[in-house]
Amino acid sequence: MPETIPELPSSPVPGLIPTLNNTGWMTESLDRLSQDFAAYAGGIRGESLDIGCAYGIATLAALEQGARVLAADLDARHLEILAGRTPAEHRGRLRTQVASLPDVDFAPGRFGAILAARVLHFLPPAGVTLTLYKMFQWLEPGGRLYVVCDSPYVGPWRDAAPEYERRKSQGCPWPGLVIDYHRYLPEQARAASPTFIHPMDPDVLRRACGQLGFEVLEAAWLEGGTRYRSPRDHAGVVARRPG
Ligand SMILES: C[S@@+](CC[C@H](N)C(=O)[O-])C[C@H]1O[C@@H](n2cnc3c(N)ncnc32)[C@H](O)[C@@H]1O
């Protein structure tokens, strides 16, 4: 019997592919910082990590540019689809691993670059801090971290943006946290969705990285990749482990 290669699920939304585990969607086009990650990873000798990679939009772009990539995700089915989508000439530079943030551990100094694109907003503040702390250790000195999160202005939780803005004006360190996420979802979507969501802005990412010893190279709002895109769909940071 010929081996069946699992395929990308079909999508009702142009520009987005649904995940298989109700953790949102993978974009079909790369935001600006994920493009920068792919180019940077392609230019270094060491291995790079793409965590929360889903079906590997950024991993495939990095492999295309010569990178060695460890693609990691919570869901093994996403990684199987990624492996099936990877052109044969790049497969020798791809490894995959099921991994859950913030619990996963890698050896210190293991990666030259790390991308976490649109995954950290599934973690509460303590989980974000622990993940960034670990990522600092996983990077070699001089290595680069690229983080992209969904912002308070996108997704079903955008109705909570006025509350985010109120908390931010009062100096709250994690003003985007939505602890009653189900309130913003239609009833039929609630059972399969996370109970909270933690969108972030560029100031939050800059502060969180800076406090852990990263040198922050850039923190910015980013436009999404769908036809509904707006200039503040995502928040991103590029940070460097000094060394
Ligand atoms: C919204 S998708 C983002 C996919 C892709 N990086 C992008 O930017 O389009 C989130 C992905 O992160 C994974 N994920 C969610 N929570 C995670 C966690 N705690 N640890 C590792 N991966 C996680 C999901 O399985 C899913 O594939």
CSV table of C-alpha atoms and ligand atoms in Angstrom, one decimal:
chain,number,residue,atom,x,y,z
A,1,MET,CA,0.0,0.0,0.0
A,2,PRO,CA,1.4,3.4,-0.9
A,3,GLU,CA,2.0,5.7,2.2
A,4,THR,CA,-0.7,8.4,2.6
A,5,ILE,CA,0.8,11.8,3.1
A,6,PRO,CA,-1.4,13.9,5.4
A,7,GLU,CA,-2.6,17.1,3.7
A,8,LEU,CA,-3.3,20.7,4.9
A,9,PRO,CA,-7.0,21.0,6.0
A,10,SER,CA,-9.2,23.0,3.8
A,11,SER,CA,-10.1,26.5,5.0
A,12,PRO,CA,-13.2,28.7,4.9
A,13,VAL,CA,-11.1,31.8,5.4
A,14,PRO,CA,-8.8,33.1,2.7
A,15,GLY,CA,-5.2,33.5,3.9
A,16,LEU,CA,-5.6,31.3,7.0
A,17,ILE,CA,-5.5,27.6,7.6
A,18,PRO,CA,-7.2,26.2,10.7
A,19,THR,CA,-5.1,24.3,13.2
A,20,LEU,CA,-6.3,20.8,14.2
A,21,ASN,CA,-6.3,21.5,17.9
A,22,ASN,CA,-8.4,24.7,18.2
A,23,THR,CA,-5.4,27.0,18.7
A,24,GLY,CA,-6.3,29.5,16.0
A,25,TRP,CA,-5.1,29.5,12.4
A,26,MET,CA,-1.8,29.4,10.6
A,27,THR,CA,-1.2,32.3,8.2
A,28,GLU,CA,-0.5,31.5,4.6
A,29,SER,CA,1.8,34.5,4.2
A,30,LEU,CA,4.6,35.6,6.5
A,31,ASP,CA,4.5,38.8,8.6
A,32,ARG,CA,7.6,41.0,8.3
A,33,LEU,CA,9.4,39.7,11.4
A,34,SER,CA,8.8,36.0,10.4
A,35,GLN,CA,10.3,36.8,7.0
A,36,ASP,CA,13.3,38.4,8.8
A,37,PHE,CA,13.7,35.2,10.9
A,38,ALA,CA,13.7,33.0,7.8
A,39,ALA,CA,16.4,35.1,6.1
A,40,TYR,CA,18.5,35.3,9.3
A,41,ALA,CA,18.2,31.5,9.9
A,42,GLY,CA,19.2,30.9,6.3
A,43,GLY,CA,22.4,32.9,6.9
A,44,ILE,CA,23.8,31.2,10.0
A,45,ARG,CA,25.5,27.9,10.5
A,46,GLY,CA,23.7,26.8,13.6
A,47,GLU,CA,20.3,25.3,14.0
A,48,SER,CA,17.2,27.5,14.4
A,49,LEU,CA,14.0,26.7,16.3
A,50,ASP,CA,10.5,27.5,15.0
A,51,ILE,CA,8.2,26.7,17.9
A,52,GLY,CA,4.4,26.8,17.5
A,53,CYS,CA,5.2,26.2,13.9
A,54,ALA,CA,1.8,24.6,12.9
A,55,TYR,CA,2.2,23.4,9.3
A,56,GLY,CA,5.5,25.3,8.9
A,57,ILE,CA,4.9,28.4,7.0
A,58,ALA,CA,8.1,30.0,8.5
A,59,THR,CA,10.0,26.8,8.6
A,60,LEU,CA,9.6,26.2,4.9
A,61,ALA,CA,10.7,29.7,4.1
A,62,ALA,CA,13.8,29.3,6.3
A,63,LEU,CA,14.6,25.9,4.7
A,64,GLU,CA,14.3,27.5,1.3
A,65,GLN,CA,17.0,29.9,2.3
A,66,GLY,CA,19.4,27.2,3.5
A,67,ALA,CA,18.5,27.1,7.2
A,68,ARG,CA,18.7,24.1,9.5
A,69,VAL,CA,15.5,24.1,11.5
A,70,LEU,CA,14.0,22.2,14.4
A,71,ALA,CA,10.2,22.7,13.9
A,72,ALA,CA,8.3,22.2,17.2
A,73,ASP,CA,4.6,22.2,18.0
A,74,LEU,CA,2.1,21.0,20.5
A,75,ASP,CA,0.3,18.8,17.9
A,76,ALA,CA,2.1,15.9,16.2
A,77,ARG,CA,-0.4,16.0,13.3
A,78,HIS,CA,0.7,19.5,12.3
A,79,LEU,CA,4.3,18.3,12.2
A,80,GLU,CA,3.4,15.2,10.1
A,81,ILE,CA,1.7,17.6,7.6
A,82,LEU,CA,4.8,19.8,7.6
A,83,ALA,CA,7.1,16.9,7.0
A,84,GLY,CA,4.9,15.9,4.0
A,85,ARG,CA,5.0,19.4,2.6
A,86,THR,CA,8.8,19.7,2.8
A,87,PRO,CA,10.5,19.4,-0.6
A,88,ALA,CA,12.9,16.4,-0.7
A,89,GLU,CA,16.0,18.6,-1.2
A,90,HIS,CA,15.4,20.3,2.2
A,91,ARG,CA,14.4,17.3,4.3
A,92,GLY,CA,18.0,16.7,5.5
A,93,ARG,CA,18.0,20.1,7.3
A,94,LEU,CA,14.6,19.7,9.0
A,95,ARG,CA,13.9,18.0,12.3
A,96,THR,CA,10.6,18.0,14.1
A,97,GLN,CA,9.6,17.6,17.7
A,98,VAL,CA,6.4,17.6,19.7
A,99,ALA,CA,6.9,20.3,22.4
A,100,SER,CA,4.7,22.2,24.8
A,101,LEU,CA,5.6,25.6,26.1
A,102,PRO,CA,6.6,26.5,28.7
A,103,ASP,CA,7.5,22.9,29.9
A,104,VAL,CA,9.8,21.9,27.1
A,105,ASP,CA,13.6,22.1,27.6
A,106,PHE,CA,16.5,22.3,25.2
A,107,ALA,CA,20.2,22.3,25.9
A,108,PRO,CA,21.7,25.8,26.7
A,109,GLY,CA,23.2,27.6,23.7
A,110,ARG,CA,21.6,25.1,21.3
A,111,PHE,CA,20.0,27.5,18.7
A,112,GLY,CA,21.3,30.4,16.6
A,113,ALA,CA,17.8,31.8,16.2
A,114,ILE,CA,14.3,31.2,17.6
A,115,LEU,CA,10.9,32.1,16.2
A,116,ALA,CA,7.7,31.9,18.3
A,117,ALA,CA,5.0,33.2,15.9
A,118,ARG,CA,1.5,33.7,17.3
A,119,VAL,CA,1.9,31.1,20.0
A,120,LEU,CA,2.8,33.0,23.2
A,121,HIS,CA,-0.6,34.6,23.5
A,122,PHE,CA,-1.9,31.1,24.5
A,123,LEU,CA,0.1,31.4,27.7
A,124,PRO,CA,-0.6,33.3,30.9
A,125,PRO,CA,1.9,36.0,32.0
A,126,ALA,CA,4.0,33.7,34.1
A,127,GLY,CA,4.1,31.2,31.2
A,128,VAL,CA,5.3,34.0,28.9
A,129,THR,CA,8.0,35.1,31.3
A,130,LEU,CA,9.2,31.5,31.9
A,131,THR,CA,9.3,30.8,28.1
A,132,LEU,CA,11.3,33.9,27.4
A,133,TYR,CA,13.7,33.1,30.2
A,134,LYS,CA,14.2,29.6,28.8
A,135,MET,CA,14.6,30.9,25.3
A,136,PHE,CA,17.4,33.2,26.5
A,137,GLN,CA,19.2,30.1,27.8
A,138,TRP,CA,18.5,28.1,24.6
A,139,LEU,CA,20.1,30.8,22.3
A,140,GLU,CA,23.9,30.8,21.7
A,141,PRO,CA,25.5,34.2,22.8
A,142,GLY,CA,24.7,36.6,20.0
A,143,GLY,CA,21.7,34.5,18.9
A,144,ARG,CA,18.4,36.1,17.9
A,145,LEU,CA,14.8,35.8,19.2
A,146,TYR,CA,11.8,36.6,17.0
A,147,VAL,CA,8.4,36.7,18.7
A,148,VAL,CA,5.1,37.6,17.1
A,149,CYS,CA,1.9,37.6,19.1
A,150,ASP,CA,-1.7,38.4,18.2
A,151,SER,CA,-2.6,41.9,19.5
A,152,PRO,CA,-5.6,43.1,21.4
A,153,TYR,CA,-7.0,44.5,18.2
A,154,VAL,CA,-7.5,41.3,16.3
A,155,GLY,CA,-9.6,38.1,16.8
A,156,PRO,CA,-12.9,37.7,18.7
A,157,TRP,CA,-11.2,39.3,21.7
A,158,ARG,CA,-10.9,42.7,20.0
A,159,ASP,CA,-14.2,43.7,21.7
A,160,ALA,CA,-12.1,43.7,24.9
A,161,ALA,CA,-9.7,46.3,23.5
A,162,PRO,CA,-11.1,49.2,25.5
A,163,GLU,CA,-10.4,47.3,28.7
A,164,TYR,CA,-6.8,46.6,27.5
A,165,GLU,CA,-6.4,50.4,26.8
A,166,ARG,CA,-7.8,51.3,30.2
A,167,ARG,CA,-5.4,48.9,32.0
A,168,LYS,CA,-2.5,50.0,29.9
A,169,SER,CA,-3.1,53.6,30.8
A,170,GLN,CA,-3.0,52.6,34.5
A,171,GLY,CA,0.4,50.9,34.0
A,172,CYS,CA,-0.7,47.2,34.2
A,173,PRO,CA,2.3,45.1,33.1
A,174,TRP,CA,0.1,42.6,31.1
A,175,PRO,CA,-2.9,44.7,30.0
A,176,GLY,CA,-4.1,42.4,27.2
A,177,LEU,CA,-5.0,39.3,29.3
A,178,VAL,CA,-8.6,38.2,28.7
A,179,ILE,CA,-9.5,35.8,31.4
A,180,ASP,CA,-13.1,35.4,30.3
A,181,TYR,CA,-12.4,34.7,26.6
A,182,HIS,CA,-15.5,32.5,26.2
A,183,ARG,CA,-17.6,35.6,26.6
A,184,TYR,CA,-16.4,36.8,23.2
A,185,LEU,CA,-17.1,33.6,21.4
A,186,PRO,CA,-20.3,32.2,20.0
A,187,GLU,CA,-21.7,29.5,22.3
A,188,GLN,CA,-21.0,26.6,19.9
A,189,ALA,CA,-17.3,27.6,19.7
A,190,ARG,CA,-16.7,27.7,23.5
A,191,ALA,CA,-16.2,24.0,24.4
A,192,ALA,CA,-13.2,23.6,22.1
A,193,SER,CA,-11.5,26.9,22.8
A,194,PRO,CA,-9.0,28.0,25.4
A,195,THR,CA,-10.7,29.6,28.4
A,196,PHE,CA,-8.3,32.6,28.4
A,197,ILE,CA,-6.3,34.5,25.7
A,198,HIS,CA,-3.3,36.8,26.2
A,199,PRO,CA,-2.8,39.2,23.3
A,200,MET,CA,0.2,41.5,23.7
A,201,ASP,CA,1.5,44.8,22.4
A,202,PRO,CA,5.0,45.9,21.4
A,203,ASP,CA,5.7,47.7,24.7
A,204,VAL,CA,4.8,44.5,26.7
A,205,LEU,CA,7.2,42.4,24.6
A,206,ARG,CA,10.0,45.0,24.8
A,207,ARG,CA,9.7,45.2,28.5
A,208,ALA,CA,9.5,41.4,29.1
A,209,CYS,CA,12.6,40.7,26.9
A,210,GLY,CA,14.6,43.6,28.3
A,211,GLN,CA,13.9,42.5,31.9
A,212,LEU,CA,15.4,39.1,31.1
A,213,GLY,CA,18.7,40.5,29.7
A,214,PHE,CA,17.9,40.5,26.0
A,215,GLU,CA,19.1,43.4,23.9
A,216,VAL,CA,15.9,44.5,22.1
A,217,LEU,CA,16.6,45.3,18.5
A,218,GLU,CA,13.0,46.2,17.5
A,219,ALA,CA,9.5,46.1,18.9
A,220,ALA,CA,6.7,46.9,16.5
A,221,TRP,CA,3.0,46.5,15.5
A,222,LEU,CA,2.7,44.2,12.5
A,223,GLU,CA,0.1,43.9,9.8
A,224,GLY,CA,-1.6,40.5,9.3
A,225,GLY,CA,-1.6,38.4,6.2
A,226,THR,CA,-5.4,38.2,5.5
A,227,ARG,CA,-7.5,40.4,3.3
A,228,TYR,CA,-9.0,41.8,6.6
A,229,ARG,CA,-5.5,43.0,7.7
A,230,SER,CA,-4.9,46.1,9.7
A,231,PRO,CA,-1.7,47.7,10.9
A,232,ARG,CA,-2.0,46.5,14.5
A,233,ASP,CA,-3.0,42.8,14.0
A,234,HIS,CA,0.1,41.5,15.7
A,235,ALA,CA,2.9,42.7,18.0
A,236,GLY,CA,6.5,41.6,17.4
A,237,VAL,CA,9.9,41.8,19.0
A,238,VAL,CA,13.4,41.0,17.7
A,239,ALA,CA,15.8,40.6,20.6
A,240,ARG,CA,19.4,39.4,20.8
A,241,ARG,CA,21.1,37.4,23.6
A,242,PRO,CA,24.2,39.5,24.3
A,243,GLY,CA,27.5,37.8,23.8
B,1,LIG,C1,-2.1,30.3,15.8
B,1,LIG,S1,-1.1,28.9,15.3
B,1,LIG,C2,0.4,29.8,14.7
B,1,LIG,C3,1.1,29.1,13.6
B,1,LIG,C4,2.2,29.8,12.9
B,1,LIG,N1,3.4,29.9,13.8
B,1,LIG,C5,1.8,31.1,12.4
B,1,LIG,O1,2.3,32.2,12.8
B,1,LIG,O2,0.9,31.2,11.6
B,1,LIG,C6,-0.5,28.3,16.9
B,1,LIG,C7,0.3,27.1,16.9
B,1,LIG,O3,1.0,26.9,18.1
B,1,LIG,C8,0.8,25.6,18.7
B,1,LIG,N2,0.8,25.8,20.1
B,1,LIG,C9,-0.3,26.3,20.9
B,1,LIG,N3,0.1,26.3,22.2
B,1,LIG,C10,1.3,25.8,22.3
B,1,LIG,C11,2.2,25.5,23.3
B,1,LIG,N4,1.9,25.8,24.6
B,1,LIG,N5,3.4,25.0,23.0
B,1,LIG,C12,3.8,24.7,21.8
B,1,LIG,N6,3.0,24.9,20.7
B,1,LIG,C13,1.8,25.5,20.9
B,1,LIG,C14,-0.5,25.1,18.1
B,1,LIG,O4,-0.5,23.7,18.0
B,1,LIG,C15,-0.5,25.8,16.7
B,1,LIG,O5,0.1,25.0,15.7
